[in-house]
Each structure stands twice: as C-alpha cells, then as structure tokens.
PDB file of C-alpha atoms in Angstrom:
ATOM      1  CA  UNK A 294     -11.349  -9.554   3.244  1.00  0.00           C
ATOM      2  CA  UNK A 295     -11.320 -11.158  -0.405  1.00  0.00           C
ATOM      3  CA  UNK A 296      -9.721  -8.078  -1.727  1.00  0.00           C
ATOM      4  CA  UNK A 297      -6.943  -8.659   0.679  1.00  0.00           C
ATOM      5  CA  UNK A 298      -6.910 -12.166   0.423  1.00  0.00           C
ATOM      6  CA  UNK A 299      -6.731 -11.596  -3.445  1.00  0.00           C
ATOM      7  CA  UNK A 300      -3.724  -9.035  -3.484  1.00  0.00           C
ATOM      8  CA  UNK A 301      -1.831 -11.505  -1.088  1.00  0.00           C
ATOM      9  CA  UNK A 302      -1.977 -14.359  -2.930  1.00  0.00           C
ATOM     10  CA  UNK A 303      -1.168 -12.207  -6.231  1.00  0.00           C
ATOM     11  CA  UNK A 304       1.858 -11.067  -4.285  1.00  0.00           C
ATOM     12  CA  UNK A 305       2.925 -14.557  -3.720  1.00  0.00           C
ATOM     13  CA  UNK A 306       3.153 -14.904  -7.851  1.00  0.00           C
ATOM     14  CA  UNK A 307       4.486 -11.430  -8.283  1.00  0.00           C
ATOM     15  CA  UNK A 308       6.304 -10.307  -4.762  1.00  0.00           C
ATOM     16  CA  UNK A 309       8.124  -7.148  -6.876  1.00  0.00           C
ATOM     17  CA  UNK A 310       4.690  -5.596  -8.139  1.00  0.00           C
ATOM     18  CA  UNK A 311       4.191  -2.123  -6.707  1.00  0.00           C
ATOM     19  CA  UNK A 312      -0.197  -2.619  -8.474  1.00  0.00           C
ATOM     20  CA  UNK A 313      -0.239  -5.230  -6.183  1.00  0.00           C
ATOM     21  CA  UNK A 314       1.838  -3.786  -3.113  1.00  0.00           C
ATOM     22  CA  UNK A 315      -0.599  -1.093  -3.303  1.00  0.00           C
ATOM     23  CA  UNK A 316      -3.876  -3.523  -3.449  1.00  0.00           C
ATOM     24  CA  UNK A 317      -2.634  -4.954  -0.166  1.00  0.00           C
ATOM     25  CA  UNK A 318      -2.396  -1.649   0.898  1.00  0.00           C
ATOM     26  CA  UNK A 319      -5.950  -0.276   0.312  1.00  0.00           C
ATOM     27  CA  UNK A 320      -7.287  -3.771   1.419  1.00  0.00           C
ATOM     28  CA  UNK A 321      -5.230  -3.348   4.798  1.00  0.00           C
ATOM     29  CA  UNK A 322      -6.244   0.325   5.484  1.00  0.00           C
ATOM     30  CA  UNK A 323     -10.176  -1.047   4.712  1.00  0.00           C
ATOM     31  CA  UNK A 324      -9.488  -3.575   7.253  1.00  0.00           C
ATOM     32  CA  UNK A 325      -8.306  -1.115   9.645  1.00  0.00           C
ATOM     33  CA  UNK A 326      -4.288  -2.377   9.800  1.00  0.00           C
ATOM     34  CA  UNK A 327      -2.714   1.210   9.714  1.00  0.00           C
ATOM     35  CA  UNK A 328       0.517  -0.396  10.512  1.00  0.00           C
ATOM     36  CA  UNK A 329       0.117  -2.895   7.320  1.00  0.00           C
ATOM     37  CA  UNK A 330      -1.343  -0.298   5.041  1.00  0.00           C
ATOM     38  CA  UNK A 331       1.881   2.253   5.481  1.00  0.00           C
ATOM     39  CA  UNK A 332       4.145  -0.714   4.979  1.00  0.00           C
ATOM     40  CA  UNK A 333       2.508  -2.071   2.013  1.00  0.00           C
ATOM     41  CA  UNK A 334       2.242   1.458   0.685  1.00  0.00           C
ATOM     42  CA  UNK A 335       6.192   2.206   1.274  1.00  0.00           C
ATOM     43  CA  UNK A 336       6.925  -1.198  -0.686  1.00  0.00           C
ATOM     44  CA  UNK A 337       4.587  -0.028  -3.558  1.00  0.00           C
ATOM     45  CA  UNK A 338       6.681   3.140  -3.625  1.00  0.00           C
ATOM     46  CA  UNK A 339      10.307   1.392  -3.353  1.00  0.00           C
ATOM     47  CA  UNK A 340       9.428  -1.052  -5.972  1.00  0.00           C
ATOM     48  CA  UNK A 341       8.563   2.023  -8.479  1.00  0.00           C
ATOM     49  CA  UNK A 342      11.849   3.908  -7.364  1.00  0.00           C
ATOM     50  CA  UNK A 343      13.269   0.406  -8.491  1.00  0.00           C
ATOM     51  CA  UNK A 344      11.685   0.530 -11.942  1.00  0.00           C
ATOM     52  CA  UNK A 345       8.648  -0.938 -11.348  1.00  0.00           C
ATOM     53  CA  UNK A 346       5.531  -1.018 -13.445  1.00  0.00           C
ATOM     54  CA  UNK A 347       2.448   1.575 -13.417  1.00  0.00           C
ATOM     55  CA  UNK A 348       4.477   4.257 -11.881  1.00  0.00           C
ATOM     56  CA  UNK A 349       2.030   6.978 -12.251  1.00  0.00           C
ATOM     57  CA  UNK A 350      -1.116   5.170 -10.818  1.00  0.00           C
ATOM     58  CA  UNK A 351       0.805   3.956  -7.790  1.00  0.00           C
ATOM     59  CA  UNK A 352       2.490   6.705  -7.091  1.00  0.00           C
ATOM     60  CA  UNK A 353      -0.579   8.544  -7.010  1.00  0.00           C
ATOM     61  CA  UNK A 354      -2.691   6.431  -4.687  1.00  0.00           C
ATOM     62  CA  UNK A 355       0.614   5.165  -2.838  1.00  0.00           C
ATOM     63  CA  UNK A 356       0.846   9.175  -1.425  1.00  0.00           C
ATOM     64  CA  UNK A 357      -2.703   9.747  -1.294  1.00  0.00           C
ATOM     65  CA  UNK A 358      -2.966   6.731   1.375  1.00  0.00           C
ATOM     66  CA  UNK A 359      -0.129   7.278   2.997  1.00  0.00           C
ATOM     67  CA  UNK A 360      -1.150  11.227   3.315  1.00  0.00           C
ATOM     68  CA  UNK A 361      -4.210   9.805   4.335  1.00  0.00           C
ATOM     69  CA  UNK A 362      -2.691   7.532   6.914  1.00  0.00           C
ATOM     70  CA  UNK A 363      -0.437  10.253   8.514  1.00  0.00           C
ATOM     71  CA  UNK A 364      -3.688  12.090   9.378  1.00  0.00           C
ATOM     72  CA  UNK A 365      -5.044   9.072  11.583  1.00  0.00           C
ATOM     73  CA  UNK A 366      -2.216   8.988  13.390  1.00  0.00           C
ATOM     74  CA  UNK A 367      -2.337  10.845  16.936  1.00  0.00           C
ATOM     75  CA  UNK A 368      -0.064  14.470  16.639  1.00  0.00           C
ATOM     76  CA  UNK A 369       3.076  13.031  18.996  1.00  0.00           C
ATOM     77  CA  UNK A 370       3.622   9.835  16.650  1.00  0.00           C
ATOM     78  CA  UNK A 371       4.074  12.179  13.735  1.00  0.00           C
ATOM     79  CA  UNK A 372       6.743  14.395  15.557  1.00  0.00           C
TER      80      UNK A 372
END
C-alpha cells in the first residue's frame, strides 16, 4: 500500500513518467487490481513509444507484467 501510495503521488508531480507508470503498475498487480496493473503498464509503454525516459528498464518489466497478467486472465477473455 505505501508503494502504491508512493508511485501515485510521484505521478501527480510527473504524470508523463513511464518509471513511475510502471511503479503504479507493480504496486497495483501486488494489490491484486489486474484491471489497474494492465492499464498502468500500457501507459508506461505509450509514454516510452512517446520518448520517454528509461526505455529499456520499462520496457522490460512493462511486458514481463503484462505477459504475466495475460496468464491470470481466464482463456475466453484472452480470445
């Protein structure tokens, strides 16, 4: 919960950093909030497209969770 509470408030200084798009992320998926952890994840991705910073580490971990995210789901959701 402080994680989360910490990458929130971070994105309220910095709304167009994909580091800490994909903080909210991991914090979300540890919470449980699939839904918030695929959306944060997406953002972290579209703000490197963009030209964001730290392209390579949140790429990375951006794919891995949302890899890892896509396996949770149940089969007909994925179709």
């Amino acid at each position: 919960e402080y994680g989360l509470a910490m990458a929130e408030l971070g994105l309220e200084a910095h709304p167009d950093s994909p580091m800490l798009h994909l903080g909210v992320a991991m914090n979300q998926h540890l919470a449980g909030n699939s839904s918030a952890a695929r959306t944060a994840a997406e953002e972290a991705l579209r703000l490197v497209a963009a030209g964001g910073e730290d392209a390579g580490f949140v790429t990375v971990h951006s794919r891995e969770l949302l890899e890892e995210l896509a396996v949770e789901l149940p089969a007909a959701v994925n179709e």
